[in-house]
CSV table of C-alpha atoms in Angstrom, one decimal:
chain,number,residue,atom,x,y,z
A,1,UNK,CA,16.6,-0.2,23.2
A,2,UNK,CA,13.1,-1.7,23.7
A,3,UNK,CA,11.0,-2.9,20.5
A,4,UNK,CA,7.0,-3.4,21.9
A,5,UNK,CA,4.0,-4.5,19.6
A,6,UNK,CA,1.9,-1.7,18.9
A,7,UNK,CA,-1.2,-3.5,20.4
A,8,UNK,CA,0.0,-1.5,23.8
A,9,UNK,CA,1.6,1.8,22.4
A,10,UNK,CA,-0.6,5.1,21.8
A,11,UNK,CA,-1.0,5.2,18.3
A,12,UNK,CA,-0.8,9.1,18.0
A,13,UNK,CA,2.9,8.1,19.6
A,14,UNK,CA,3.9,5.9,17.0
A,15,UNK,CA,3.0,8.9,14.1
A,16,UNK,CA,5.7,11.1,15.3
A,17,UNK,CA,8.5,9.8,13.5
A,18,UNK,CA,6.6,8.2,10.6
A,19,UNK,CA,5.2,11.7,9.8
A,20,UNK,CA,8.2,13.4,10.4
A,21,UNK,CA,9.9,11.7,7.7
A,22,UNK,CA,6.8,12.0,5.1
A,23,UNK,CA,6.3,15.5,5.7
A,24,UNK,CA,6.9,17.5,2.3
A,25,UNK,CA,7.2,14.3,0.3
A,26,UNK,CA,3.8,13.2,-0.6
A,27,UNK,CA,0.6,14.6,1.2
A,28,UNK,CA,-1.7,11.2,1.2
A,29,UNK,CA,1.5,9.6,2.8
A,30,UNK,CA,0.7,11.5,6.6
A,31,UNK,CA,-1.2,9.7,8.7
A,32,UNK,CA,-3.9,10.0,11.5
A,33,UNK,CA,-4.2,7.9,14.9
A,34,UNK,CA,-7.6,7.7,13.3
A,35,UNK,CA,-6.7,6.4,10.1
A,36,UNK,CA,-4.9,3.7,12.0
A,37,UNK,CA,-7.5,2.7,14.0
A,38,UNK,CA,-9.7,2.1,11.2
A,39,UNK,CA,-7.3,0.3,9.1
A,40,UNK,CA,-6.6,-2.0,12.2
A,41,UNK,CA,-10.3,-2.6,12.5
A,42,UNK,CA,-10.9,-3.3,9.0
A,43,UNK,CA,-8.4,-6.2,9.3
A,44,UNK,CA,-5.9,-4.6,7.0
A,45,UNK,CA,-3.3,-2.7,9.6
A,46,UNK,CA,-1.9,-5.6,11.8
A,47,UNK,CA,-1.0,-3.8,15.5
A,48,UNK,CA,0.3,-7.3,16.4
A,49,UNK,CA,3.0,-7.5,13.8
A,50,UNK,CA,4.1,-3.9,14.1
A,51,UNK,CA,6.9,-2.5,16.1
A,52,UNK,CA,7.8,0.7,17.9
A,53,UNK,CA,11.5,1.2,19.0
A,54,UNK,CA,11.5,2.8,22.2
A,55,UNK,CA,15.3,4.3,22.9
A,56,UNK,CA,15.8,5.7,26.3
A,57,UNK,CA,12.4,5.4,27.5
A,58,UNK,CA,11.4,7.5,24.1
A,59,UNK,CA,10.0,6.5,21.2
A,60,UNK,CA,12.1,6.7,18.6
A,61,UNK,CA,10.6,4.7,15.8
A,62,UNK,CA,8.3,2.6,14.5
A,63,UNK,CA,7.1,0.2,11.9
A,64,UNK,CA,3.5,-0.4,10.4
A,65,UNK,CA,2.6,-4.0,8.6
A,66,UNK,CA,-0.3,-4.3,6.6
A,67,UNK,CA,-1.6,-8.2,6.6
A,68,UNK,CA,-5.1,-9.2,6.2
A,69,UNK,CA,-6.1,-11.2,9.2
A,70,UNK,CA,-9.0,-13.7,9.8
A,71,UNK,CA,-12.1,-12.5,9.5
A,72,UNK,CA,-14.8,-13.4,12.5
A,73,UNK,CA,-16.5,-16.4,11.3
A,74,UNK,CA,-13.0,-17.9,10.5
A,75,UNK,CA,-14.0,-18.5,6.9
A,76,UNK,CA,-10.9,-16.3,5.3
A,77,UNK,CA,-7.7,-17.1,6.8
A,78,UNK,CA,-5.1,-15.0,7.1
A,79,UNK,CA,-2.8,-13.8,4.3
A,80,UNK,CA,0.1,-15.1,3.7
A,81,UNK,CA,1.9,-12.0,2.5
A,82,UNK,CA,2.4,-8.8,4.8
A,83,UNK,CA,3.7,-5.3,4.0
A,84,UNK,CA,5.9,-3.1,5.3
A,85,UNK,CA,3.4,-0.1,5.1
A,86,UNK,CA,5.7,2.6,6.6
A,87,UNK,CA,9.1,2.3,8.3
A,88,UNK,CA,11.0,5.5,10.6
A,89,UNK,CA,13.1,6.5,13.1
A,90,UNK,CA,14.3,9.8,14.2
A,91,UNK,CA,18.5,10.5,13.5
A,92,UNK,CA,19.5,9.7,17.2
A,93,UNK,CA,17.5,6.3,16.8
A,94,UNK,CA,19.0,5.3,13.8
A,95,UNK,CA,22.4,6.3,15.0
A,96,UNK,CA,21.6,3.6,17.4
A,97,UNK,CA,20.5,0.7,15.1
A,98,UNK,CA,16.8,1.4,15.4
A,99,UNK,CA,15.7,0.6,11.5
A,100,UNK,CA,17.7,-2.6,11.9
A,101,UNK,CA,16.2,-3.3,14.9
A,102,UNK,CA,12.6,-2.3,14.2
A,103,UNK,CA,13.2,-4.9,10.6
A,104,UNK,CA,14.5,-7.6,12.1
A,105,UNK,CA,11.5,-7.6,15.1
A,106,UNK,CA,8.7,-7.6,11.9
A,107,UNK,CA,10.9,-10.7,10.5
A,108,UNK,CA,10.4,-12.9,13.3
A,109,UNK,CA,6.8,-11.6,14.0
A,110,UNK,CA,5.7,-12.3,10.2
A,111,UNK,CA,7.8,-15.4,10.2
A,112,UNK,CA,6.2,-16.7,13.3
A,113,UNK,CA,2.8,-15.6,11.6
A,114,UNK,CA,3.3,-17.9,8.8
A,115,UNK,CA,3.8,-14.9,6.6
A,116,UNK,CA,5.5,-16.2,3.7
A,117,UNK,CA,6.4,-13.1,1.6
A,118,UNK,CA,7.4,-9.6,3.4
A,119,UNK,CA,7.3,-6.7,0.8
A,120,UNK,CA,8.4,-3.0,1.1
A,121,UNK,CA,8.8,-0.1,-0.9
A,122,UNK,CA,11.0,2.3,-0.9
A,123,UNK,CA,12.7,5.1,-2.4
A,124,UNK,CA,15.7,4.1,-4.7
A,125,UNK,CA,17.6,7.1,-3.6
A,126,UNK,CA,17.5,5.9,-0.2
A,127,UNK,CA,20.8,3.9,-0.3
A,128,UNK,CA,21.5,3.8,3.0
A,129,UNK,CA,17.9,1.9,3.7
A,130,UNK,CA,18.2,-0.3,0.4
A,131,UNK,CA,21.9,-1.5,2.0
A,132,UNK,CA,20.3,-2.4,5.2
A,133,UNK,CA,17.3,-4.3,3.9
A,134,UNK,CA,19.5,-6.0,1.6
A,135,UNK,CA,21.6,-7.1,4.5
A,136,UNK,CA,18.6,-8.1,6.5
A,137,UNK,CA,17.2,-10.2,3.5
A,138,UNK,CA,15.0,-8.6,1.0
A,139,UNK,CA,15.7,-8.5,-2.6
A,140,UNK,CA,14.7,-6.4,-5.3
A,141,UNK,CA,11.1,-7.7,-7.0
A,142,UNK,CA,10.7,-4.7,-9.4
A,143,UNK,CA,10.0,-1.1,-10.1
A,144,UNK,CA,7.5,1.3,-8.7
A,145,UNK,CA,6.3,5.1,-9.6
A,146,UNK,CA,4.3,7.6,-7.8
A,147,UNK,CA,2.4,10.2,-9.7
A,148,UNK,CA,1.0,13.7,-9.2
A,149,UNK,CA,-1.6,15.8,-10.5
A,150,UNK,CA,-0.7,19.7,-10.2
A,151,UNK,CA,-3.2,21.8,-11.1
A,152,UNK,CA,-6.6,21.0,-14.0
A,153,UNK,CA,-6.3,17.6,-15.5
A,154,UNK,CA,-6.0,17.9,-19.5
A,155,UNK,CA,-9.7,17.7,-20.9
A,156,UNK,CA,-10.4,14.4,-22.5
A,157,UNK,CA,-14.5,13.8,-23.7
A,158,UNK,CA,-16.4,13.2,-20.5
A,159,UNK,CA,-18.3,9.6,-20.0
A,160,UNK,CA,-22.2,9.4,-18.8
A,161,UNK,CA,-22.0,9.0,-15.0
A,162,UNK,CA,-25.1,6.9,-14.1
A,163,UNK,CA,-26.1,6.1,-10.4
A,164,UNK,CA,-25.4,2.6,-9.1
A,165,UNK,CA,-28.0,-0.2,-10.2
A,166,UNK,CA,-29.4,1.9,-13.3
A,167,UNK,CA,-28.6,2.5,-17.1
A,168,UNK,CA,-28.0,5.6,-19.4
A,169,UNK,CA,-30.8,6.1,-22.0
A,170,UNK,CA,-31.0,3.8,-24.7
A,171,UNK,CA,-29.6,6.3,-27.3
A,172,UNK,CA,-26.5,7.6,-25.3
A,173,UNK,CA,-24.1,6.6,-27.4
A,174,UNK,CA,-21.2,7.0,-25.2
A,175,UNK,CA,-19.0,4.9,-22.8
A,176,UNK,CA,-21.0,5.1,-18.9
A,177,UNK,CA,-20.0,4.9,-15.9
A,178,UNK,CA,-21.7,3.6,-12.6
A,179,UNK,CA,-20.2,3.0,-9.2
A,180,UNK,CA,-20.4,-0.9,-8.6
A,181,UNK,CA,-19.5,-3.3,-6.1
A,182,UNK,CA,-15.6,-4.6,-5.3
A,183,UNK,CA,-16.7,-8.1,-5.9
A,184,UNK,CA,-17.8,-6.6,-9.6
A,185,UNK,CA,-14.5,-5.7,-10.8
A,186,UNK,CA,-12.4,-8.4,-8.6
A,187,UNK,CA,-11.3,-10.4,-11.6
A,188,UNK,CA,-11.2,-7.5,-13.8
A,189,UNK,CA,-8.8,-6.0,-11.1
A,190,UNK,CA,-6.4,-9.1,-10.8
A,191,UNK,CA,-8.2,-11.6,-8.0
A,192,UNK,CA,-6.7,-14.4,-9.8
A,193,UNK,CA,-3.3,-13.6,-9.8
A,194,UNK,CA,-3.0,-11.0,-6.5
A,195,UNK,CA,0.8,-12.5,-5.9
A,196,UNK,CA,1.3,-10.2,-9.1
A,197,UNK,CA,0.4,-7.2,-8.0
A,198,UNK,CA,1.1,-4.7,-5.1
A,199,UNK,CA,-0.1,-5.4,-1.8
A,200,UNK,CA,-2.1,-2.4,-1.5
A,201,UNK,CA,-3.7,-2.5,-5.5
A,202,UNK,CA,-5.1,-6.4,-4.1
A,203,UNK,CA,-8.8,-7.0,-4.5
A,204,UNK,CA,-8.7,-8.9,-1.6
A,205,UNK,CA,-7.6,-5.8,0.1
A,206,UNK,CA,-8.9,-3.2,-1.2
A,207,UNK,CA,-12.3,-5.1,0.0
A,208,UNK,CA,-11.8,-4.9,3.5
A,209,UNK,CA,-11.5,-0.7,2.9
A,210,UNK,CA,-14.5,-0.4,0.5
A,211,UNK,CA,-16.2,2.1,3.5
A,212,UNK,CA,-13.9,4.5,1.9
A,213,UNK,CA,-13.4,3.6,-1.4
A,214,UNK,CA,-15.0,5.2,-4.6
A,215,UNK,CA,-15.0,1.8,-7.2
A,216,UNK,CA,-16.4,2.6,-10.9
A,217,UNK,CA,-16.8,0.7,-13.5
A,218,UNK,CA,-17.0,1.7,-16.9
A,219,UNK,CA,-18.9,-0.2,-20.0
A,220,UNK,CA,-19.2,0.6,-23.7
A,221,UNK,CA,-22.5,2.2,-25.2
A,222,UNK,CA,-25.5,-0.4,-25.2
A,223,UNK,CA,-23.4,-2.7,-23.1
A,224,UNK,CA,-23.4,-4.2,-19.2
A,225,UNK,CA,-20.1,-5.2,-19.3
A,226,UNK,CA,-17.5,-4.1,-17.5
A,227,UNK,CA,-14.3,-2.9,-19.2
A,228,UNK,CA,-12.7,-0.7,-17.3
A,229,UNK,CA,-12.5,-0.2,-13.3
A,230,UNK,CA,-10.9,2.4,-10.7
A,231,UNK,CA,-10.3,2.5,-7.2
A,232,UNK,CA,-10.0,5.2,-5.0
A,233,UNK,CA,-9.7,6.4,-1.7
A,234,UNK,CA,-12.5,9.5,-1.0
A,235,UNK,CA,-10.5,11.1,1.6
A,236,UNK,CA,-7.2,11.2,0.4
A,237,UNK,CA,-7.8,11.8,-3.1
A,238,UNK,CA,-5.4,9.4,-4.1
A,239,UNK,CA,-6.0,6.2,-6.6
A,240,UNK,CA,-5.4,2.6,-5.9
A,241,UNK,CA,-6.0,0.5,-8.4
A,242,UNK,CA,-6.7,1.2,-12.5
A,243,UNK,CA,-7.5,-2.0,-14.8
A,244,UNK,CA,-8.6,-1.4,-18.4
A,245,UNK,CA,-6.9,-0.4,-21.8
A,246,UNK,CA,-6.5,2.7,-24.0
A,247,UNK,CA,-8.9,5.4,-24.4
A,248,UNK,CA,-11.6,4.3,-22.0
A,249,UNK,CA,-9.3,3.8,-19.1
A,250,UNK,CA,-8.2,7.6,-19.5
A,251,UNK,CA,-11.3,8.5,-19.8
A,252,UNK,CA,-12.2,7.2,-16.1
A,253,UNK,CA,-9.4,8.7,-15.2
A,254,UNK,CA,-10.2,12.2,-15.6
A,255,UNK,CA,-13.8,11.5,-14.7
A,256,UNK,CA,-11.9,10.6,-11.6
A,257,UNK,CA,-10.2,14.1,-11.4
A,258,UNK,CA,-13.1,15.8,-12.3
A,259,UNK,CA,-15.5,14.4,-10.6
A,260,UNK,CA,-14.2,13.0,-7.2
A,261,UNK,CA,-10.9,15.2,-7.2
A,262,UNK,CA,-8.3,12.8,-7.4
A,263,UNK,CA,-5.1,14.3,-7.8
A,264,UNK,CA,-1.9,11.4,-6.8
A,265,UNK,CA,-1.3,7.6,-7.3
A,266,UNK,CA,1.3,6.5,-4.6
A,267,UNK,CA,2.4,2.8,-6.3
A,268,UNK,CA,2.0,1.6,-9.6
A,269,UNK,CA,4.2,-0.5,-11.8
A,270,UNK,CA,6.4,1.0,-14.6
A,271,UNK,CA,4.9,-1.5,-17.5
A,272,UNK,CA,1.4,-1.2,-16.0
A,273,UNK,CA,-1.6,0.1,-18.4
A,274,UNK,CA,-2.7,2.8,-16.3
A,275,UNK,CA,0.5,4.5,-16.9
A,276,UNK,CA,-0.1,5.6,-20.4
A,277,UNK,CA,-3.8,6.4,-19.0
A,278,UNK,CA,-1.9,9.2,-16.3
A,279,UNK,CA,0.0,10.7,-18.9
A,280,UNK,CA,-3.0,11.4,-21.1
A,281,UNK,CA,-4.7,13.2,-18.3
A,282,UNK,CA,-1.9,15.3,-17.0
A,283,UNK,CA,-0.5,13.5,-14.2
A,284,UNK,CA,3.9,14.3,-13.8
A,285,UNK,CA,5.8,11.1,-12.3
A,286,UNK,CA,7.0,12.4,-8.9
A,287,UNK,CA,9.3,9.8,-7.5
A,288,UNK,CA,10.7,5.9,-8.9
A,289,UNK,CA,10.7,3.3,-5.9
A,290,UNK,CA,11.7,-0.4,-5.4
A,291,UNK,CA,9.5,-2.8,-4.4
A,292,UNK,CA,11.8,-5.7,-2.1
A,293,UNK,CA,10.6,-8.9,-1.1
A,294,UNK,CA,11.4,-11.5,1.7
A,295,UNK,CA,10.5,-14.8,3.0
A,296,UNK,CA,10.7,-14.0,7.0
A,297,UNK,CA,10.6,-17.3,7.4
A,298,UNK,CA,14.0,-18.5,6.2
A,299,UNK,CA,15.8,-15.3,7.0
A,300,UNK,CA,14.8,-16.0,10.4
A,301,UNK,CA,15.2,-19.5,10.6
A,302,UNK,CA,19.1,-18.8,9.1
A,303,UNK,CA,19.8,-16.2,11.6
A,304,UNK,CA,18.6,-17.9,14.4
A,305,UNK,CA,21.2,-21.1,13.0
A,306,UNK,CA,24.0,-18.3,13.0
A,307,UNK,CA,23.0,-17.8,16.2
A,308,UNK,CA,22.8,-21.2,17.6
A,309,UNK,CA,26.1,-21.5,16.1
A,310,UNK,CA,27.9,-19.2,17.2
A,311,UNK,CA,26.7,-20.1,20.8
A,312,UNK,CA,27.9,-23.2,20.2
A,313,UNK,CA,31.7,-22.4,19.4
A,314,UNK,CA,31.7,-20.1,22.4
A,315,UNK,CA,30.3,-22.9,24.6
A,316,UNK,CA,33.2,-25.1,23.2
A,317,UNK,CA,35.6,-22.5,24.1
């Protein structure tokens, strides 16, 4: 078994067995070569940190870690949190340790990294995968659902949708809507607390993807504040990030649908606002996940003492 960063493997390679196992379980979940590419050069996909298992000479799985690096001046450093983006291999591979394998390589990458907190998410009917990160190190950190739209969202009254930069007319009464900057809704999105959130709902980011990104903001009738905001990727029709409260939040919602054709939400927490705000709209919960967390750094640094010890005894032997 050979484990190689994916800096030197053919990206279109590495797919194979990640899309094998996403295929028929959640359509925004397949992935392009790219896809890749562009998340790697938007400083959000880390080749570096990710794995490929080869077994045989074959690839037989692979591994995909999101971390934000440096950008080119130096002025942001890299993050100190990483996820586990996607994780596969195909049944021969695992039969011969591969997810172990492939987990254990990210460990010491992201530990080496300075990556302080290594997160995942995974299905909680996967028991088999929850017992082997649990006996590589991670822990459970909390719930996560993944919703669906099938088919028109309910109706709900529809908000003025105004071009960037400009206002409705003074006597619209109504809530409006205008697509804004990141850096608008930051705060409004949780900046200040992004240890709190999902890696993938982070301003921070979200930021480095705005190329793709449809971001709205949503403010109340003779008023330039923001009260509401949405995220979402164009492409895949699926939304990232919700922050708001009540009707107004739903409301951008099925502008959302509507309007830009958004139809699934991959991650979002159980107790989280926006899930009342799907409901209302139409969108069906498809799937409950775990979200796990590790510091790579002391699960490393206890298996390498394992190690050292046990090469001790047998040198005393």
């Amino acid at each position: 078994m050979e484990l190689r960063s994916l800096v030197d493997v053919d990206l279109r390679e590495v797919l194979a067995p990640i899309n094998r196992s996403a295929r028929g379980e959640f359509v925004p979940a397949l992935r392009t070569a790219a896809g890749l590419r562009e998340r790697a050069g938007q400083g959000v996909l880390d080749l570096g940190l990710s794995r490929a298992c080869f077994v045989g000479g074959t690839l037989g799985g692979a591994c995909l870690v999101d971390r934000l690096r440096a950008d080119d001046a130096g002025a942001v450093a890299p993050s100190t949190g990483a996820q586990i983006d996607a994780l596969a291999a195909d049944s021969l591979a695992q039969q011969r340790g591969a997810l172990r394998a492939l987990i254990e390589s990210v460990q010491t990458a992201t530990a080496d990294a300075g990556v302080e907190a290594l997160r995942i998410i995974v299905s909680e009917m996967d028991s088999a995968l929850l017992g082997l990160l649990a006996a590589t190190g991670f822990v459970r950190r909390g719930g996560v659902e993944r919703y669906t739209l099938s088919g028109a969202p309910t109706a709900l009254p529809l908000l003025t949708e105004v071009a960037a930069g400009t206002r409705p007319d003074a006597t619209d009464s109504s809530p409006w809507v205008r697509p804004v900057a990141m850096a608008d809704v930051a705060g409004l999105l949780g900046a200040g607390d992004e240890g709190a959130l999902l890696f993938s709902q982070r301003p921070s980011v979200l930021a480095r993807l705005s190329a793709r990104l449809t971001v709205l903001g949503l403010s109340l009738a003779g008023d330039d504040r923001i009260v509401a905001a949405a995220v979402a990727d164009r492409e895949r029709k699926l939304l990232l990030s919700l922050a708001g409260q009540g009707d107004a939040l739903s409301a951008l919602v099925y502008l959302l649908c509507l309007r830009h054709g958004v139809q699934h939400v991959d991650a979002i927490q159980p107790d989280h606002p926006g899930v009342a705000a799907l409901g209302a709209v139409g969108f069906q919960r498809t799937a409950v996940r775990i979200e796990l967390v590790c510091d790579p750094r002391a699960v490393v640094a206890e298996r390498r003492a394992r190690a050292a010890a046990a090469h001790s005894s047998s040198d005393s032997e």
